[in-house]
């Protein structure tokens, strides 16, 4: 069992960058596809980005495509979400999730597809 742990959230001005990190306690993340989700106030949790086990495949929600980049360093057991050109509507709690899989896909966009979740980190974008 793996326990994702997010870090890097905070308050940032609109247009600015922020990088989130997701590590894990217990086990290596290399056997997992990884995803980032977010949940804004009064909203459902929504898919943001996902990356395959090896990192050679990524997938993004249309709302963040071209602004956010997901990456991973399996040697450091860490997944990243680089967020640029942030907008007030990006304000949310951001969650890291892990999906145990033997396949090389990154097309995992549903919350029920993931096996383990972190506690979340708050990102607030001021206008």
mmCIF file of C-alpha atoms in Angstrom:
data_model
loop_
_atom_site.group_PDB
_atom_site.id
_atom_site.type_symbol
_atom_site.label_atom_id
_atom_site.label_comp_id
_atom_site.label_asym_id
_atom_site.label_seq_id
_atom_site.Cartn_x
_atom_site.Cartn_y
_atom_site.Cartn_z
ATOM 1 C CA UNK A 1 0.000 0.000 0.000
ATOM 2 C CA UNK A 2 1.266 3.459 -0.913
ATOM 3 C CA UNK A 3 0.339 6.722 0.772
ATOM 4 C CA UNK A 4 0.724 9.799 -1.444
ATOM 5 C CA UNK A 5 1.749 13.004 0.312
ATOM 6 C CA UNK A 6 1.301 16.374 -1.412
ATOM 7 C CA UNK A 7 3.294 19.538 -0.766
ATOM 8 C CA UNK A 8 3.914 22.913 -2.342
ATOM 9 C CA UNK A 9 0.526 24.543 -2.136
ATOM 10 C CA UNK A 10 0.046 28.150 -1.117
ATOM 11 C CA UNK A 11 -1.136 31.596 -2.111
ATOM 12 C CA UNK A 12 -0.058 32.979 -5.479
ATOM 13 C CA UNK A 13 -1.071 35.936 -7.613
ATOM 14 C CA UNK A 14 -2.877 35.426 -10.871
ATOM 15 C CA UNK A 15 -0.434 34.818 -13.681
ATOM 16 C CA UNK A 16 2.173 33.370 -11.381
ATOM 17 C CA UNK A 17 3.658 29.879 -11.150
ATOM 18 C CA UNK A 18 3.515 27.220 -8.468
ATOM 19 C CA UNK A 19 4.902 23.687 -8.327
ATOM 20 C CA UNK A 20 3.258 20.894 -6.404
ATOM 21 C CA UNK A 21 5.068 17.757 -5.368
ATOM 22 C CA UNK A 22 3.754 14.336 -4.462
ATOM 23 C CA UNK A 23 5.894 11.852 -2.615
ATOM 24 C CA UNK A 24 4.977 8.619 -0.972
ATOM 25 C CA UNK A 25 5.571 6.806 2.238
ATOM 26 C CA UNK A 26 5.606 3.054 2.384
ATOM 27 C CA UNK A 27 6.373 1.998 -1.164
ATOM 28 C CA UNK A 28 7.828 3.105 -4.452
ATOM 29 C CA UNK A 29 5.579 4.957 -6.878
ATOM 30 C CA UNK A 30 7.169 3.403 -9.953
ATOM 31 C CA UNK A 31 4.469 0.737 -10.271
ATOM 32 C CA UNK A 32 1.694 3.316 -10.322
ATOM 33 C CA UNK A 33 0.178 5.657 -12.831
ATOM 34 C CA UNK A 34 -0.247 8.975 -11.049
ATOM 35 C CA UNK A 35 -2.855 11.663 -11.289
ATOM 36 C CA UNK A 36 -3.611 15.112 -9.984
ATOM 37 C CA UNK A 37 -7.155 16.153 -9.194
ATOM 38 C CA UNK A 38 -8.624 19.286 -7.653
ATOM 39 C CA UNK A 39 -11.731 20.274 -5.774
ATOM 40 C CA UNK A 40 -12.845 23.877 -5.647
ATOM 41 C CA UNK A 41 -15.324 25.314 -3.142
ATOM 42 C CA UNK A 42 -18.734 23.770 -3.692
ATOM 43 C CA UNK A 43 -17.532 21.730 -6.640
ATOM 44 C CA UNK A 44 -16.941 18.071 -7.362
ATOM 45 C CA UNK A 45 -13.437 16.711 -7.502
ATOM 46 C CA UNK A 46 -12.162 16.997 -11.072
ATOM 47 C CA UNK A 47 -9.337 15.543 -13.091
ATOM 48 C CA UNK A 48 -6.345 17.772 -13.801
ATOM 49 C CA UNK A 49 -3.513 15.645 -15.206
ATOM 50 C CA UNK A 50 -2.124 12.120 -15.253
ATOM 51 C CA UNK A 51 1.168 10.432 -16.057
ATOM 52 C CA UNK A 52 2.068 6.863 -16.909
ATOM 53 C CA UNK A 53 4.271 4.609 -14.802
ATOM 54 C CA UNK A 54 7.402 5.420 -16.760
ATOM 55 C CA UNK A 55 6.532 9.068 -17.367
ATOM 56 C CA UNK A 56 6.534 8.791 -21.158
ATOM 57 C CA UNK A 57 2.805 9.437 -21.477
ATOM 58 C CA UNK A 58 0.780 12.310 -20.043
ATOM 59 C CA UNK A 59 -2.808 13.473 -20.287
ATOM 60 C CA UNK A 60 -4.440 16.764 -19.320
ATOM 61 C CA UNK A 61 -7.819 18.300 -18.750
ATOM 62 C CA UNK A 62 -8.655 20.886 -21.401
ATOM 63 C CA UNK A 63 -8.859 23.593 -18.741
ATOM 64 C CA UNK A 64 -5.153 23.272 -17.866
ATOM 65 C CA UNK A 65 -3.640 22.137 -21.156
ATOM 66 C CA UNK A 66 -0.743 24.385 -22.125
ATOM 67 C CA UNK A 67 -0.445 25.847 -18.613
ATOM 68 C CA UNK A 68 0.207 22.830 -16.375
ATOM 69 C CA UNK A 69 2.850 20.137 -16.758
ATOM 70 C CA UNK A 70 2.905 16.823 -14.939
ATOM 71 C CA UNK A 71 6.189 14.969 -14.569
ATOM 72 C CA UNK A 72 7.783 12.346 -12.381
ATOM 73 C CA UNK A 73 11.187 11.319 -11.118
ATOM 74 C CA UNK A 74 10.988 7.684 -10.138
ATOM 75 C CA UNK A 75 14.503 7.790 -8.699
ATOM 76 C CA UNK A 76 13.259 10.399 -6.214
ATOM 77 C CA UNK A 77 9.883 8.705 -5.845
ATOM 78 C CA UNK A 78 8.187 12.014 -6.617
ATOM 79 C CA UNK A 79 5.556 13.327 -9.008
ATOM 80 C CA UNK A 80 5.300 17.025 -9.850
ATOM 81 C CA UNK A 81 2.667 19.394 -11.142
ATOM 82 C CA UNK A 82 4.135 22.587 -12.543
ATOM 83 C CA UNK A 83 1.403 25.192 -12.782
ATOM 84 C CA UNK A 84 1.984 28.339 -14.809
ATOM 85 C CA UNK A 85 -0.235 31.268 -15.752
ATOM 86 C CA UNK A 86 -2.469 30.539 -12.796
ATOM 87 C CA UNK A 87 -5.996 31.909 -12.755
ATOM 88 C CA UNK A 88 -8.358 32.564 -9.829
ATOM 89 C CA UNK A 89 -10.500 29.667 -11.080
ATOM 90 C CA UNK A 90 -7.570 27.320 -10.404
ATOM 91 C CA UNK A 91 -8.145 27.880 -6.686
ATOM 92 C CA UNK A 92 -8.824 24.484 -5.138
ATOM 93 C CA UNK A 93 -7.503 21.739 -2.949
ATOM 94 C CA UNK A 94 -5.197 19.668 -5.137
ATOM 95 C CA UNK A 95 -4.976 15.932 -4.609
ATOM 96 C CA UNK A 96 -2.393 13.423 -5.757
ATOM 97 C CA UNK A 97 -3.641 9.913 -6.539
ATOM 98 C CA UNK A 98 -1.998 6.602 -7.396
ATOM 99 C CA UNK A 99 -3.310 3.811 -9.605
ATOM 100 C CA UNK A 100 -1.647 0.416 -9.466
ATOM 101 C CA UNK A 101 -1.300 -0.783 -13.041
ATOM 102 C CA UNK A 102 0.952 -2.873 -15.242
ATOM 103 C CA UNK A 103 0.042 -0.883 -18.337
ATOM 104 C CA UNK A 104 1.742 2.189 -19.768
ATOM 105 C CA UNK A 105 -1.319 4.374 -20.191
ATOM 106 C CA UNK A 106 -1.967 7.794 -18.673
ATOM 107 C CA UNK A 107 -5.643 7.964 -19.675
ATOM 108 C CA UNK A 108 -7.015 7.595 -16.184
ATOM 109 C CA UNK A 109 -9.352 10.505 -15.535
ATOM 110 C CA UNK A 110 -11.980 9.181 -13.132
ATOM 111 C CA UNK A 111 -11.683 9.355 -9.369
ATOM 112 C CA UNK A 112 -12.818 5.753 -9.058
ATOM 113 C CA UNK A 113 -9.917 4.589 -11.213
ATOM 114 C CA UNK A 114 -7.388 5.451 -8.529
ATOM 115 C CA UNK A 115 -6.494 3.287 -5.576
ATOM 116 C CA UNK A 116 -4.763 5.656 -3.168
ATOM 117 C CA UNK A 117 -5.187 9.349 -2.396
ATOM 118 C CA UNK A 118 -3.268 12.006 -0.565
ATOM 119 C CA UNK A 119 -4.795 14.445 1.891
ATOM 120 C CA UNK A 120 -4.587 17.385 -0.467
ATOM 121 C CA UNK A 121 -2.830 20.735 -0.543
ATOM 122 C CA UNK A 122 -4.558 24.110 -0.855
ATOM 123 C CA UNK A 123 -3.805 26.344 -3.817
ATOM 124 C CA UNK A 124 -5.250 29.849 -3.732
ATOM 125 C CA UNK A 125 -4.875 32.199 -6.679
ATOM 126 C CA UNK A 126 -5.605 35.853 -5.956
ATOM 127 C CA UNK A 127 -6.770 38.243 -8.648
#
